[in-house]
Coordinates of C-alpha atoms in Angstrom, one line a residue:
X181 CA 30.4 7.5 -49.3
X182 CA 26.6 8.8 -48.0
X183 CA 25.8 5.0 -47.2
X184 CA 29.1 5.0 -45.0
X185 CA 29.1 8.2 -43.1
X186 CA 25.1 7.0 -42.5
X187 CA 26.3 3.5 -40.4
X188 CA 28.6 6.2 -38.7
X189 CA 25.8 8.5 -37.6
X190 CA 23.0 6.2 -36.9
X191 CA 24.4 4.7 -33.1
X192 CA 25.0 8.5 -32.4
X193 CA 21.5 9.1 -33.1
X194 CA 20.2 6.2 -31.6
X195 CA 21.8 7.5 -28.4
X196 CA 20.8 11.0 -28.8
X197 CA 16.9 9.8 -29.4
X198 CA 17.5 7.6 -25.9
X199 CA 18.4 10.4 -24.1
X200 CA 15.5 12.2 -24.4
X201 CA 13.3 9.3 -24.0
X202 CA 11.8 10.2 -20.8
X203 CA 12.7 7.1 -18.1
X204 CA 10.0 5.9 -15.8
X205 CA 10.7 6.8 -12.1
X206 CA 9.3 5.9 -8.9
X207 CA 7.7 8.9 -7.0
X208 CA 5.6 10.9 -9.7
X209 CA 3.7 14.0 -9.3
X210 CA -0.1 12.4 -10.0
X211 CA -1.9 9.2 -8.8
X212 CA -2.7 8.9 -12.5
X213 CA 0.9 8.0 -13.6
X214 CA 0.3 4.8 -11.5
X215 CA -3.6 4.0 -11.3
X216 CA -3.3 0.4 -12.5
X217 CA -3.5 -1.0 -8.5
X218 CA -7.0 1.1 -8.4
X219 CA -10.1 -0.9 -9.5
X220 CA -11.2 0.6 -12.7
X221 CA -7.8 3.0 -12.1
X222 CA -9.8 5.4 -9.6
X223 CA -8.0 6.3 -6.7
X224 CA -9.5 6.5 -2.8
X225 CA -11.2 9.9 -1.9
X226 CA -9.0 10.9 1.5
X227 CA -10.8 14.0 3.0
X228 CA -8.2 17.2 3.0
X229 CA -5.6 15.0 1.2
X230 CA -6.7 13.4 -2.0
X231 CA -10.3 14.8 -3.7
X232 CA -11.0 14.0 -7.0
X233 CA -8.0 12.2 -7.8
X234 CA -5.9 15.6 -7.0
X235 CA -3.4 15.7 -4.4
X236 CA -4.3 19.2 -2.1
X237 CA -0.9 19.6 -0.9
X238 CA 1.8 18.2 -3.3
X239 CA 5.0 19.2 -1.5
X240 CA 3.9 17.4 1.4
X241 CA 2.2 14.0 0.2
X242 CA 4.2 12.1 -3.0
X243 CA 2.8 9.6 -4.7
X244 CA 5.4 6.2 -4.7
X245 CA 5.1 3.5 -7.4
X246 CA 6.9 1.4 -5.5
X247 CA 9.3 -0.5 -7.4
X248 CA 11.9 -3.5 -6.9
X249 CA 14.0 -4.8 -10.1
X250 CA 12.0 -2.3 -12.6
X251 CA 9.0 -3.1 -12.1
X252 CA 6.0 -1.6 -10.1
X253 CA 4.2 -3.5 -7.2
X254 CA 2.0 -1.6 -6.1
X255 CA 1.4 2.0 -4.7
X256 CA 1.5 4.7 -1.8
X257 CA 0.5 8.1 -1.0
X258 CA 3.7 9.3 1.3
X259 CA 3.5 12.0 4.0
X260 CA 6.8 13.2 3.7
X261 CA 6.4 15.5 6.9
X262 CA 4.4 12.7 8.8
X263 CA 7.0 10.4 7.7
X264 CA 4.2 7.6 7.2
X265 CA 1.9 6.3 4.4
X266 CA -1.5 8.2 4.0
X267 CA -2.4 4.9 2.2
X268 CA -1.0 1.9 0.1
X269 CA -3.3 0.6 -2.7
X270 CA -2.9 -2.9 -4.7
X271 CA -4.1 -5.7 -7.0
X272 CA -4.7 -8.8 -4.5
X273 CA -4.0 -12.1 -6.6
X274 CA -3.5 -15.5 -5.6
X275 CA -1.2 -15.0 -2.4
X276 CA 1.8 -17.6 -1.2
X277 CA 3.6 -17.9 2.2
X278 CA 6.9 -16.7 3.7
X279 CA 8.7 -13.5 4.5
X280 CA 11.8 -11.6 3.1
X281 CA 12.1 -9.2 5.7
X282 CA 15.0 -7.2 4.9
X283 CA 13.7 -3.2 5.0
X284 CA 14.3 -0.5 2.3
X285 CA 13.3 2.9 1.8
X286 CA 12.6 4.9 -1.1
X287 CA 15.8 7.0 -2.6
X288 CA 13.8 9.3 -5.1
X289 CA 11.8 11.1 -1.4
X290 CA 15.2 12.8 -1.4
X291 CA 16.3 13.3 -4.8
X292 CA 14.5 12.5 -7.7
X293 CA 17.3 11.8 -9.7
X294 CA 18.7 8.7 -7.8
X295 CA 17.6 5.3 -8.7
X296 CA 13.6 4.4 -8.8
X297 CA 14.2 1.3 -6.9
X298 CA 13.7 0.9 -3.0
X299 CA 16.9 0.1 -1.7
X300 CA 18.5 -0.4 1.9
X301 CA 19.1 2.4 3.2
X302 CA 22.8 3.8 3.0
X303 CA 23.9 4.9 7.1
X304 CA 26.3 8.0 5.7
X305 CA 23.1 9.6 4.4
X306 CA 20.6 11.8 6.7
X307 CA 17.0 10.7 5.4
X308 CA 14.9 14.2 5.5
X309 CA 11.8 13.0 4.1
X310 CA 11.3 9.3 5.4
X311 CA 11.4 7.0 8.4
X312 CA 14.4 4.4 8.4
X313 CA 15.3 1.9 10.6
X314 CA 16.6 3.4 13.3
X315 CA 13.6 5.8 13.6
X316 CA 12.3 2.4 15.3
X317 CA 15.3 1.2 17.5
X318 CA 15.4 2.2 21.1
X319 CA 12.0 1.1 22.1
X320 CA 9.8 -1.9 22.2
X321 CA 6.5 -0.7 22.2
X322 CA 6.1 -0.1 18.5
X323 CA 6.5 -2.3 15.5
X324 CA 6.8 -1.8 11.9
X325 CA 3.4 -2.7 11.0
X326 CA 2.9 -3.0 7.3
X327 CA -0.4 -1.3 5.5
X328 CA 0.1 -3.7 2.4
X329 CA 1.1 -6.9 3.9
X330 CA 3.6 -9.5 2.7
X331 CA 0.7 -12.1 2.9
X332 CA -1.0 -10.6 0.2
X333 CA 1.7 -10.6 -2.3
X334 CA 1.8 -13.6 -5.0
X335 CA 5.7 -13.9 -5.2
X336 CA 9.0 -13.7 -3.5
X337 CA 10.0 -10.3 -5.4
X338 CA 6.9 -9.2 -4.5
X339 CA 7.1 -9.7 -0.9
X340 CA 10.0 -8.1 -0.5
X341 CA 8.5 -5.2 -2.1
X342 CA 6.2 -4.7 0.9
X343 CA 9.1 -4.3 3.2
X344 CA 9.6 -0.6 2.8
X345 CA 9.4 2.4 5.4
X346 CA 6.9 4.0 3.1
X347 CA 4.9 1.5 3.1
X348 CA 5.0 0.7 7.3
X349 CA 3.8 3.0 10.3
X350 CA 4.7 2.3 14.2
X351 CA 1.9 0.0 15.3
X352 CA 1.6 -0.8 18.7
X353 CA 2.6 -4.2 19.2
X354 CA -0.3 -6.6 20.2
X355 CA -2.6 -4.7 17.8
X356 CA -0.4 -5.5 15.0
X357 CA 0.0 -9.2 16.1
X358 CA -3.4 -9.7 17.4
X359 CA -6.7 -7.4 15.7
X360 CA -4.6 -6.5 12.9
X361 CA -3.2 -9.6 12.1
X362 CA -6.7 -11.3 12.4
X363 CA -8.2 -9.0 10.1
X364 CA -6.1 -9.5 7.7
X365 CA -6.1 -13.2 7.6
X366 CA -9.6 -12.7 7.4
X367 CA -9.8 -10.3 4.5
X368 CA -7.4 -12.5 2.4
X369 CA -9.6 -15.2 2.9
X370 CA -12.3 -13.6 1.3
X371 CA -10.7 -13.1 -1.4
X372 CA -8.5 -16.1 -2.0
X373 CA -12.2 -18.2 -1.9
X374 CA -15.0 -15.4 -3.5
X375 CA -13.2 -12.6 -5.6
X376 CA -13.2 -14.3 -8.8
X377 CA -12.8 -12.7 -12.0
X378 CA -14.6 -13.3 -15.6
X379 CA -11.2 -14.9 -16.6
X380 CA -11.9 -17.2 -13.1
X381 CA -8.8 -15.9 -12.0
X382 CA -8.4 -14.7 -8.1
X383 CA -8.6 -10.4 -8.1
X384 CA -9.5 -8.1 -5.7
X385 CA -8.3 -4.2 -4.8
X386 CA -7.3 -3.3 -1.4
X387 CA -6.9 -0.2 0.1
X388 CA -5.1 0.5 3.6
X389 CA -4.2 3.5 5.2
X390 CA -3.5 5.5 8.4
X391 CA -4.9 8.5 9.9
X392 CA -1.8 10.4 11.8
X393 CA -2.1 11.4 15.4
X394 CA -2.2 14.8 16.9
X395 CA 1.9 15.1 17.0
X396 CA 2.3 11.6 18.8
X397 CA 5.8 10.6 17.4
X398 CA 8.3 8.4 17.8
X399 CA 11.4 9.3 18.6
X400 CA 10.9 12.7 17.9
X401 CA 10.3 12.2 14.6
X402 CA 7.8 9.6 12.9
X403 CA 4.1 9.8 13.8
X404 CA 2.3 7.0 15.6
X405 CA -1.1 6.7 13.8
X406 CA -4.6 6.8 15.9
X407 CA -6.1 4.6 13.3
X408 CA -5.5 2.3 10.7
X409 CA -7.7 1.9 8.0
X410 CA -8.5 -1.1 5.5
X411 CA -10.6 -2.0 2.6
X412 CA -11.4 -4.3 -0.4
X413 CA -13.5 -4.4 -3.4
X414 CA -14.0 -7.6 -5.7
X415 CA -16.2 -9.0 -8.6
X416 CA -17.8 -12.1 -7.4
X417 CA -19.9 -14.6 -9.6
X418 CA -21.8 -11.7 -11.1
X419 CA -21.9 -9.7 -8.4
X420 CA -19.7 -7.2 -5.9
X421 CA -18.0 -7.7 -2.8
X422 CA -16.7 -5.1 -0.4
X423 CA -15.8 -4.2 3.5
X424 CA -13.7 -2.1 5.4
X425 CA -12.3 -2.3 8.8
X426 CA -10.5 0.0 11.1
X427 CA -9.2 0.2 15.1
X428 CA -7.9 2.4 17.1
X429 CA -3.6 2.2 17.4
X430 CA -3.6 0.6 20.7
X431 CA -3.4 -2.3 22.8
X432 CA -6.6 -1.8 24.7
X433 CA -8.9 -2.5 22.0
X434 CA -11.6 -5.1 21.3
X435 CA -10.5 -8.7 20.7
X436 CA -11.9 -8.6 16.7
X437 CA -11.9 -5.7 14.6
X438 CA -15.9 -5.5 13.4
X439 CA -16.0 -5.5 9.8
X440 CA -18.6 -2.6 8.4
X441 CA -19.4 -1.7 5.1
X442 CA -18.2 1.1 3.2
X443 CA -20.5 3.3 3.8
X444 CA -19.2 3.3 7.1
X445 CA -15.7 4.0 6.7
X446 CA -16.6 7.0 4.3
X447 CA -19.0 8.2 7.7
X448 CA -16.5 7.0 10.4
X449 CA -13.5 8.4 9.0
X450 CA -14.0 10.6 5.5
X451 CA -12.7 8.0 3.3
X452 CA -14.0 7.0 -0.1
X453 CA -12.1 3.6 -0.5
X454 CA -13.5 2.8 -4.3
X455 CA -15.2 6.0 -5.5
X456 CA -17.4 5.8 -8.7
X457 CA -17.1 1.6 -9.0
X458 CA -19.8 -0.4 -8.6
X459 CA -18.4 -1.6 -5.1
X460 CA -21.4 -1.9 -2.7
X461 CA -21.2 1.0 0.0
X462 CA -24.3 -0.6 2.5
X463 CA -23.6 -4.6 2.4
X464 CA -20.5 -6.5 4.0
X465 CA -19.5 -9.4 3.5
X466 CA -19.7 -11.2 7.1
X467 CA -22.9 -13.3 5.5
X468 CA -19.8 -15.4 4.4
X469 CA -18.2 -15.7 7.9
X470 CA -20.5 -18.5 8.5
X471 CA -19.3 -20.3 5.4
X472 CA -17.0 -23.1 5.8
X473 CA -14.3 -21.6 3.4
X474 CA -13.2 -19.1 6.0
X475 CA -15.3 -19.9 9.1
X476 CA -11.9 -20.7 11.2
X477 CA -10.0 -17.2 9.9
X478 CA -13.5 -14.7 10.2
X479 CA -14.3 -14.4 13.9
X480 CA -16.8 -11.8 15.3
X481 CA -17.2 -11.3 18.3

């Protein structure tokens, strides 16, 4: 009888003990719930924002493990009153072509019991804490300009990861498609030929963020950047690699963005990219611009 009524009660108790399993969701209240896209899991230093791997302010900025099919990507530091990324921080691997440029937005900003993946957003349904779509329409002066690029990404799913509001500011057009877009092919260059790993396996750690205007917005209501902000780190044939870049948000800038060191960018713009890692803060890496790996993508001038 005892054996019976136990094959009765076990699924009940299975389900009880699931219940209070806690389920993993997508925005989380520390950068330490999602440190694996930080090299040796130690997030940037943003001055005012994030010291110390502490967030100053956390009703305002909400950390996004941005996920697609249940599984994390990579991750951002939100602004929810800015409506824009403070940063986006990944694992670079070996990269592949195309785009899947259909864009999401993240659910949990305004309600942290819907579902932890991004998902298109739903048009009957005011967005309070986060740029969509039509935030952007109405104008052509601004784009959606990623801060971790689809280029970088190693897979389809993981493309399409990248194409979500939180993860995009408005850039102004022929920056995005001209110094930005350079840069970038540039930096994954690097890293596709150099950043090789004990295992001789293609890693690196990027992190790319914006610094918010002085109440520029668009549309009333998302704000355009001043600058964006980018930086890798990578183990190289026993040594480290590192640079950072940065420009101004507008059309009127130099031709190249000049890479610098980061040093620099912690100077420049109070930003620790790789705090406490053995990531070089005084040497770039433009001695490799004159390499024939990635003479063609690496222009200075």
């Amino acid at each position: 009888m005892i054996p019976l009524m136990m094959q009765h009660l076990l699924p009940l108790a299975t389900l009880l003990l699931l219940s209070i399993i806690p389920t993993e969701t997508e925005v989380v209240t520390s950068v330490a719930e999602c440190n694996k896209f930080f090299l040796e899991k130690t997030p940037p230093n943003i001055r005012g924002i994030l010291e110390g791997g502490t967030i100053l302010d956390q009703n305002r900025y909400k950390v996004i493990c941005q996920t697609l099919r249940n599984i994390r990507r990579f991750v951002t530091l939100y602004d929810t009153q800015n409506k824009i990324p403070v940063f986006s921080a990944a694992k670079y691997r070996v990269s592949s072509e195309g785009r899947e440029p259909l864009w999401k937005i993240e659910p949990q900003l305004e309600n942290t019991n819907y579902d932890d993946n991004m998902t298109p957003a739903d048009k009957k349904i005011i967005y309070a804490h986060q740029a969509v779509i039509t935030d952007y329409s109405g104008q052509q002066e601004f784009e959606k300009g990623h801060l971790f690029p689809s280029s970088y990404t190693c897979d389809v799913v993981d493309k399409r990861s990248t194409f979500t509001l939180t993860n995009a500011v408005p850039q102004r057009k022929l920056f995005n498609n001209r110094q930005w877009n350079m840069m970038e092919s540039c930096v994954k260059c690097i890293m596709d030929n150099y950043c090789i790993n004990n295992n001789y396996k293609t890693e690196g750690f990027v992190v790319i963020g914006a610094q918010p205007s002085n109440g520029n917005l668009l549309n009333k209501k998302v704000n355009i950047p001043s600058v964006l902000w980018s930086a890798f780190c990578c183990y190289s044939q026993n040594s480290w690699l590192a640079s950072a870049h940065w420009g101004e948000n507008t059309n009127d800038g130099p031709t190249y963005l000049q890479t610098k060191t980061l040093g620099e960018l912690h100077t420049e713009l109070g930003i620790k990219a790789f705090p406490g890692t053995q990531c070089p803060n005084d040497i770039s890496v433009t001695e490799l611009y004159s390499e024939p790996a990635c003479k063609d993508q690496c222009r200075q001038k």
